[in-house]
Amino acid sequence: MSILILGGAGYIGSHAVHQLIDQGEQVVVIDNLETGHRAALHPQANFYEGDIRDIEFLRSVFAKESIEAIIHFAANSLVGESMEKPLKYFDNNVYGTQVLLQAMVEAEVKYIIFSSTAATYGEPQDVPIKETAPTDPTNTYGETKLTMEKMMKWTEKAHGIKYVSLRYFNVAGAKESSEIGEDHRPESHLVPIILQTALGQREFITIFGEDYNTSDGTCVRDYVHVEDLIDAHILAIKYLKSGGDSDVFNLGSNKGFSVREMINTARKTTGKVIPAKIGERRIGDSSTLIASSEKAKRILGWDPKKTSISKIFEDAWNWHSSHPLGYGRKDFS
Ligand code: UDP
């Protein structure tokens, strides 16, 4: 039996593929390569290029492979873009998951681990945020992920597909071996932008707003090391297979760091100047997002050992400095 990774050529998905194969699992990958990279694919994974919105394509993969569980990373995930192109997000994220669930029902695949987001909470009333906090997204991306969670809840009631939804806070870092790492085109995430500035590929980083109600006025986020994040997915599969109920878990570090603190840590790790300028707030941003991950630790037995911002920058810097062109293309826009 294999584990099917949807979006296995993307940043987080490729780390899942590598970690599962490192642990001796059989892995099947589906990716439409819209944002993923062929070079991030693991040679031992069975790769099918195609789109999860294409039911005939999904049926053909399920007919060929014996799939025990699915980890679903195949989605668009940029807050800013989701505000400009909301319908693109509903189409790929919500409709894509609807088609996927239909194919799972037909193929009788019983388990799905789903990548959700802290953006489902919106502007939190209390931090750290627990899973019981109200959900009220402030951007389209978060709204689509919340809708996908709801779709899985009702599908389970009718068809018995068990799910674990993992609400990520900010994911960063790279595989310790530096074989794979983060490479979005265009890049919009804080850690790679800071490190591209350290490499001299950008003149400066723009800090999006310094008038938030935080200690230094810049946004506060909770950063998880990508390898710890994937550990939680693997634990979630074991949890469902051993009879656990469908549930939602936050994945974070219980600690928040401001944009300025992140830039200062990167300056220490890299020894580079990393010029920064203050810009406007980015539409859709919450001021502070910090997770309580006690539930994942208690129920899944999650033990994030690599999650500190110094380790995140160390591993991310190893990747960026050894792959200054990422997976190969030259435009850094
Ligand atoms: N950010 C920033 N400058 C950038 C990119 C990001 O100041 O060039 C800030 C952004 O406003 C947010 C934090 O860094 O507060 C993390 O942003 P990212 O896009 O990495 O993740 P998000 O929190 O949107 O999931």
Short mmCIF file of C-alpha atoms and ligand atoms in Angstrom, two decimals:
data_model
loop_
_atom_site.label_atom_id
_atom_site.label_comp_id
_atom_site.label_asym_id
_atom_site.label_seq_id
_atom_site.Cartn_x
_atom_site.Cartn_y
_atom_site.Cartn_z
CA MET A 1 0.00 0.00 0.00
CA SER A 2 1.19 3.51 -0.83
CA ILE A 3 0.72 6.98 0.52
CA LEU A 4 -0.42 9.47 -2.11
CA ILE A 5 1.01 12.98 -1.82
CA LEU A 6 -0.95 15.63 -3.70
CA GLY A 7 1.33 18.56 -4.46
CA GLY A 8 4.47 16.47 -3.86
CA ALA A 9 6.63 18.71 -6.07
CA GLY A 10 5.93 21.79 -3.97
CA TYR A 11 7.85 23.15 -1.02
CA ILE A 12 6.06 21.36 1.82
CA GLY A 13 4.89 18.37 -0.25
CA SER A 14 8.41 17.52 -1.44
CA HIS A 15 9.60 17.43 2.16
CA ALA A 16 6.79 14.97 2.97
CA VAL A 17 7.78 12.77 0.03
CA HIS A 18 11.43 12.70 1.09
CA GLN A 19 10.67 12.01 4.75
CA LEU A 20 8.25 9.18 3.98
CA ILE A 21 10.67 7.54 1.53
CA ASP A 22 13.50 7.97 4.06
CA GLN A 23 11.27 6.00 6.46
CA GLY A 24 10.80 3.18 3.93
CA GLU A 25 7.25 4.04 2.77
CA GLN A 26 5.99 3.63 -0.81
CA VAL A 27 4.99 7.04 -2.15
CA VAL A 28 2.88 8.13 -5.11
CA VAL A 29 2.93 11.80 -6.13
CA ILE A 30 0.39 13.86 -8.05
CA ASP A 31 1.32 17.41 -9.02
CA ASN A 32 0.25 19.64 -11.91
CA LEU A 33 3.66 21.41 -11.78
CA GLU A 34 1.90 24.80 -11.84
CA THR A 35 3.93 25.94 -8.84
CA GLY A 36 5.87 22.74 -8.05
CA HIS A 37 9.26 21.81 -9.48
CA ARG A 38 10.12 18.65 -11.36
CA ALA A 39 13.58 18.82 -9.77
CA ALA A 40 12.01 18.59 -6.30
CA LEU A 41 10.49 15.18 -7.12
CA HIS A 42 12.03 12.19 -5.40
CA PRO A 43 13.31 9.58 -7.91
CA GLN A 44 11.76 6.74 -5.88
CA ALA A 45 8.25 8.22 -5.91
CA ASN A 46 5.76 7.16 -8.61
CA PHE A 47 4.94 10.49 -10.22
CA TYR A 48 1.75 11.35 -12.11
CA GLU A 49 1.55 14.81 -13.67
CA GLY A 50 -2.01 16.09 -13.61
CA ASP A 51 -4.61 18.21 -11.90
CA ILE A 52 -6.82 17.19 -8.97
CA ARG A 53 -9.75 18.95 -10.63
CA ASP A 54 -9.63 16.30 -13.37
CA ILE A 55 -11.71 13.38 -12.08
CA GLU A 56 -10.78 11.06 -14.97
CA PHE A 57 -7.12 11.65 -14.20
CA LEU A 58 -7.66 10.88 -10.50
CA ARG A 59 -9.66 7.76 -11.36
CA SER A 60 -6.82 6.53 -13.58
CA VAL A 61 -4.26 6.97 -10.77
CA PHE A 62 -6.49 5.24 -8.20
CA ALA A 63 -7.03 2.37 -10.67
CA LYS A 64 -3.26 1.82 -11.07
CA GLU A 65 -2.09 2.36 -7.50
CA SER A 66 -3.11 0.86 -4.19
CA ILE A 67 -3.55 3.95 -2.02
CA GLU A 68 -3.97 3.67 1.72
CA ALA A 69 -3.91 7.34 2.72
CA ILE A 70 -3.63 10.75 1.11
CA ILE A 71 -1.75 13.84 2.21
CA HIS A 72 -3.25 16.82 0.44
CA PHE A 73 -0.94 19.79 -0.19
CA ALA A 74 -2.23 20.65 -3.67
CA ALA A 75 -3.55 24.19 -3.28
CA ASN A 76 -2.78 27.82 -3.96
CA SER A 77 -1.52 29.40 -0.77
CA LEU A 78 -0.67 33.07 -1.15
CA VAL A 79 -2.67 35.48 0.98
CA GLY A 80 -2.04 38.52 -1.24
CA GLU A 81 -2.87 36.72 -4.49
CA SER A 82 -6.01 35.23 -2.94
CA MET A 83 -7.36 38.74 -2.36
CA GLU A 84 -6.76 39.71 -6.00
CA LYS A 85 -7.93 36.42 -7.54
CA PRO A 86 -10.49 34.92 -5.12
CA LEU A 87 -12.15 32.76 -7.77
CA LYS A 88 -8.83 31.11 -8.70
CA TYR A 89 -8.59 30.07 -5.02
CA PHE A 90 -12.14 28.74 -4.84
CA ASP A 91 -11.60 26.82 -8.06
CA ASN A 92 -8.26 25.18 -7.29
CA ASN A 93 -8.62 24.78 -3.52
CA VAL A 94 -12.33 24.20 -2.90
CA TYR A 95 -13.47 22.66 -6.18
CA GLY A 96 -10.20 20.66 -6.41
CA THR A 97 -10.88 19.14 -2.99
CA GLN A 98 -14.48 18.40 -3.94
CA VAL A 99 -13.33 16.40 -6.97
CA LEU A 100 -10.68 14.68 -4.88
CA LEU A 101 -13.22 13.62 -2.24
CA GLN A 102 -15.50 12.29 -4.96
CA ALA A 103 -12.63 10.19 -6.33
CA MET A 104 -11.76 9.00 -2.81
CA VAL A 105 -15.36 7.89 -2.22
CA GLU A 106 -15.34 5.93 -5.49
CA ALA A 107 -11.92 4.34 -4.82
CA GLU A 108 -12.77 3.70 -1.15
CA VAL A 109 -9.69 5.50 0.18
CA LYS A 110 -10.42 6.03 3.87
CA TYR A 111 -7.82 8.50 5.23
CA ILE A 112 -6.82 12.04 4.33
CA ILE A 113 -4.37 14.38 6.03
CA PHE A 114 -5.11 17.90 4.99
CA SER A 115 -2.91 21.00 5.03
CA SER A 116 -4.93 23.80 6.55
CA THR A 117 -3.83 27.13 7.93
CA ALA A 118 -3.81 29.57 10.82
CA ALA A 119 -5.53 31.92 8.36
CA THR A 120 -8.78 30.05 9.16
CA TYR A 121 -8.86 31.94 12.50
CA GLY A 122 -8.56 35.48 11.14
CA GLU A 123 -7.66 38.16 13.69
CA PRO A 124 -7.49 36.15 16.95
CA GLN A 125 -9.19 37.24 20.17
CA ASP A 126 -6.68 35.35 22.35
CA VAL A 127 -3.12 34.13 21.74
CA PRO A 128 -1.77 31.49 21.69
CA ILE A 129 -4.63 30.30 19.47
CA LYS A 130 -6.31 27.03 20.41
CA GLU A 131 -8.31 24.84 18.02
CA THR A 132 -11.48 25.87 19.87
CA ALA A 133 -11.01 29.55 18.90
CA PRO A 134 -13.62 31.03 16.53
CA THR A 135 -12.83 30.83 12.82
CA ASP A 136 -13.33 34.07 10.91
CA PRO A 137 -10.83 34.37 8.04
CA THR A 138 -9.62 37.83 6.97
CA ASN A 139 -8.53 36.63 3.53
CA THR A 140 -9.81 34.44 0.71
CA TYR A 141 -7.03 31.89 1.16
CA GLY A 142 -8.11 31.21 4.77
CA GLU A 143 -11.78 31.11 3.72
CA THR A 144 -11.07 28.45 1.08
CA LYS A 145 -9.16 26.27 3.56
CA LEU A 146 -11.97 26.57 6.12
CA THR A 147 -14.47 25.60 3.43
CA MET A 148 -12.34 22.58 2.53
CA GLU A 149 -12.32 21.51 6.21
CA LYS A 150 -16.12 21.79 6.32
CA MET A 151 -16.42 19.75 3.12
CA MET A 152 -14.39 16.97 4.73
CA LYS A 153 -16.52 17.06 7.88
CA TRP A 154 -19.74 16.47 5.95
CA THR A 155 -18.15 13.94 3.61
CA GLU A 156 -17.02 11.91 6.60
CA LYS A 157 -20.59 11.80 7.94
CA ALA A 158 -21.92 10.44 4.66
CA HIS A 159 -19.02 8.33 3.40
CA GLY A 160 -16.78 7.59 6.40
CA ILE A 161 -13.59 9.18 5.05
CA LYS A 162 -11.52 10.05 8.14
CA TYR A 163 -9.51 13.26 8.09
CA VAL A 164 -6.96 15.14 10.10
CA SER A 165 -6.74 18.82 9.31
CA LEU A 166 -3.43 20.39 10.29
CA ARG A 167 -3.61 24.15 10.67
CA TYR A 168 -0.13 25.38 9.91
CA PHE A 169 1.22 28.58 11.27
CA ASN A 170 4.32 29.78 9.34
CA VAL A 171 6.37 27.01 7.77
CA ALA A 172 10.02 27.65 6.97
CA GLY A 173 13.45 26.00 6.83
CA ALA A 174 14.63 23.20 4.56
CA LYS A 175 15.67 19.56 4.70
CA GLU A 176 18.84 19.37 6.80
CA SER A 177 20.73 17.74 3.92
CA SER A 178 19.91 20.81 1.67
CA GLU A 179 18.71 18.56 -1.20
CA ILE A 180 15.37 20.34 -1.30
CA GLY A 181 14.10 23.66 -0.03
CA GLU A 182 11.80 26.61 -0.64
CA ASP A 183 11.51 28.09 -4.16
CA HIS A 184 8.30 29.93 -5.06
CA ARG A 185 7.97 31.99 -8.26
CA PRO A 186 7.27 34.77 -7.54
CA GLU A 187 8.51 34.52 -3.96
CA SER A 188 6.34 36.18 -1.33
CA HIS A 189 7.35 34.44 1.90
CA LEU A 190 9.37 36.19 4.54
CA VAL A 191 12.24 33.74 5.17
CA PRO A 192 13.26 33.17 1.52
CA ILE A 193 12.92 36.89 0.77
CA ILE A 194 15.21 37.73 3.70
CA LEU A 195 17.76 35.17 2.48
CA GLN A 196 17.56 36.27 -1.17
CA THR A 197 18.36 39.76 0.15
CA ALA A 198 21.31 38.28 2.08
CA LEU A 199 22.51 36.72 -1.19
CA GLY A 200 22.35 40.13 -2.91
CA GLN A 201 19.53 39.00 -5.26
CA ARG A 202 17.30 41.73 -3.84
CA GLU A 203 18.50 45.20 -2.84
CA PHE A 204 16.40 45.26 0.33
CA ILE A 205 13.45 43.62 2.03
CA THR A 206 10.26 45.61 2.54
CA ILE A 207 8.72 45.25 5.99
CA PHE A 208 4.96 45.31 5.47
CA GLY A 209 3.83 47.82 8.11
CA GLU A 210 5.30 48.97 11.44
CA ASP A 211 2.08 50.30 12.98
CA TYR A 212 0.64 47.01 14.26
CA ASN A 213 -0.19 46.57 17.92
CA THR A 214 2.90 44.43 18.59
CA SER A 215 6.13 44.99 20.59
CA ASP A 216 8.00 46.63 17.69
CA GLY A 217 5.03 47.45 15.43
CA THR A 218 5.76 44.71 12.87
CA CYS A 219 3.65 41.57 12.40
CA VAL A 220 4.25 38.62 14.69
CA ARG A 221 4.18 35.05 13.37
CA ASP A 222 4.91 31.57 14.72
CA TYR A 223 7.49 29.70 12.60
CA VAL A 224 7.67 25.88 12.40
CA HIS A 225 10.54 23.93 10.82
CA VAL A 226 9.27 22.14 7.72
CA GLU A 227 10.72 18.78 8.83
CA ASP A 228 8.91 18.98 12.18
CA LEU A 229 5.75 19.90 10.30
CA ILE A 230 5.99 16.76 8.16
CA ASP A 231 6.55 14.60 11.25
CA ALA A 232 3.08 15.70 12.39
CA HIS A 233 1.57 14.46 9.09
CA ILE A 234 3.19 11.06 9.47
CA LEU A 235 1.96 10.86 13.07
CA ALA A 236 -1.52 11.86 11.89
CA ILE A 237 -1.65 8.93 9.44
CA LYS A 238 -0.69 6.55 12.26
CA TYR A 239 -3.31 8.17 14.50
CA LEU A 240 -6.12 7.64 11.96
CA LYS A 241 -5.00 4.10 11.11
CA SER A 242 -5.07 3.19 14.78
CA GLY A 243 -8.70 4.31 15.02
CA GLY A 244 -8.37 8.00 15.96
CA ASP A 245 -11.35 10.28 15.26
CA SER A 246 -11.24 12.97 12.59
CA ASP A 247 -9.90 16.15 14.15
CA VAL A 248 -8.18 19.50 13.69
CA PHE A 249 -4.73 20.33 15.12
CA ASN A 250 -2.64 23.49 15.17
CA LEU A 251 1.02 23.17 14.22
CA GLY A 252 3.18 25.95 15.59
CA SER A 253 5.81 26.59 18.24
CA ASN A 254 3.81 28.51 20.88
CA LYS A 255 6.22 31.42 20.27
CA GLY A 256 5.89 34.52 18.13
CA PHE A 257 8.58 36.50 16.33
CA SER A 258 8.21 39.90 14.72
CA VAL A 259 9.37 40.60 11.17
CA ARG A 260 12.20 42.71 12.63
CA GLU A 261 13.29 39.89 14.95
CA MET A 262 13.36 37.53 11.97
CA ILE A 263 15.56 39.89 9.96
CA ASN A 264 17.93 40.34 12.92
CA THR A 265 18.25 36.57 13.41
CA ALA A 266 19.03 36.14 9.71
CA ARG A 267 21.73 38.84 9.96
CA LYS A 268 23.40 36.83 12.74
CA THR A 269 23.07 33.47 10.93
CA THR A 270 24.35 34.71 7.58
CA GLY A 271 26.77 37.43 8.69
CA LYS A 272 25.21 39.65 5.97
CA VAL A 273 23.84 43.19 6.29
CA ILE A 274 20.31 42.50 4.84
CA PRO A 275 19.00 46.04 4.18
CA ALA A 276 15.34 46.57 5.16
CA LYS A 277 12.83 49.34 4.40
CA ILE A 278 9.40 50.02 5.86
CA GLY A 279 6.46 49.73 3.46
CA GLU A 280 2.68 49.71 3.59
CA ARG A 281 0.70 47.03 5.38
CA ARG A 282 -0.11 44.03 3.17
CA ILE A 283 -3.84 43.62 2.63
CA GLY A 284 -5.28 40.58 4.46
CA ASP A 285 -2.50 40.31 7.10
CA SER A 286 -3.36 39.65 10.75
CA SER A 287 -1.10 41.37 13.29
CA THR A 288 -0.26 38.36 15.49
CA LEU A 289 -0.65 34.63 14.87
CA ILE A 290 0.76 32.29 17.53
CA ALA A 291 -0.35 28.69 17.94
CA SER A 292 -1.08 26.63 20.94
CA SER A 293 0.07 23.21 19.72
CA GLU A 294 -0.58 21.40 22.98
CA LYS A 295 -3.31 19.30 21.37
CA ALA A 296 -0.99 17.97 18.63
CA LYS A 297 1.63 17.16 21.25
CA ARG A 298 -0.86 15.45 23.54
CA ILE A 299 -2.94 13.49 21.02
CA LEU A 300 -0.55 12.90 18.10
CA GLY A 301 2.60 12.73 20.25
CA TRP A 302 4.18 15.51 18.16
CA ASP A 303 7.65 16.55 19.36
CA PRO A 304 9.02 19.38 17.18
CA LYS A 305 12.78 19.22 17.80
CA LYS A 306 14.05 21.46 14.98
CA THR A 307 11.65 24.33 15.53
CA SER A 308 13.66 27.38 16.60
CA ILE A 309 14.21 30.40 14.39
CA SER A 310 17.99 29.98 14.53
CA LYS A 311 17.75 26.35 13.28
CA ILE A 312 15.18 27.39 10.66
CA PHE A 313 17.52 30.09 9.32
CA GLU A 314 20.54 27.78 9.49
CA ASP A 315 18.86 25.09 7.33
CA ALA A 316 17.17 27.61 5.02
CA TRP A 317 20.50 29.42 4.52
CA ASN A 318 22.25 26.12 3.70
CA TRP A 319 19.63 25.52 0.99
CA HIS A 320 19.62 29.08 -0.43
CA SER A 321 23.39 29.52 -0.39
CA SER A 322 23.97 26.10 -2.02
CA HIS A 323 21.10 26.63 -4.53
CA PRO A 324 21.18 30.39 -5.24
CA LEU A 325 18.98 29.83 -8.30
CA GLY A 326 16.63 27.54 -6.39
CA TYR A 327 15.54 24.74 -8.71
CA GLY A 328 17.06 26.50 -11.66
CA ARG A 329 15.19 29.38 -13.23
CA LYS A 330 16.79 32.76 -13.07
CA ASP A 331 13.97 35.26 -12.44
CA PHE A 332 13.79 36.36 -8.82
CA SER A 333 10.74 38.58 -9.21
N1 UDP B 1 6.45 40.03 5.30
C1 UDP B 1 7.14 41.24 5.15
N2 UDP B 1 7.84 41.43 3.99
C2 UDP B 1 7.89 40.51 2.98
C3 UDP B 1 7.18 39.27 3.15
C4 UDP B 1 6.47 39.08 4.32
O1 UDP B 1 7.12 42.09 6.02
O2 UDP B 1 8.53 40.77 1.95
C5 UDP B 1 5.69 39.79 6.54
C6 UDP B 1 4.21 39.56 6.31
O3 UDP B 1 3.50 40.79 6.35
C7 UDP B 1 3.85 38.65 7.49
C8 UDP B 1 5.14 37.87 7.74
O4 UDP B 1 6.18 38.60 7.10
O5 UDP B 1 3.57 39.41 8.63
C9 UDP B 1 5.10 36.46 7.19
O6 UDP B 1 4.64 36.52 5.85
P1 UDP B 1 4.62 35.27 4.89
O7 UDP B 1 4.13 35.74 3.56
O8 UDP B 1 5.95 34.60 4.95
O9 UDP B 1 3.58 34.28 5.56
P2 UDP B 1 2.02 34.47 5.99
O10 UDP B 1 2.05 34.95 7.42
O11 UDP B 1 1.38 35.42 5.05
O12 UDP B 1 1.47 33.08 5.88
#
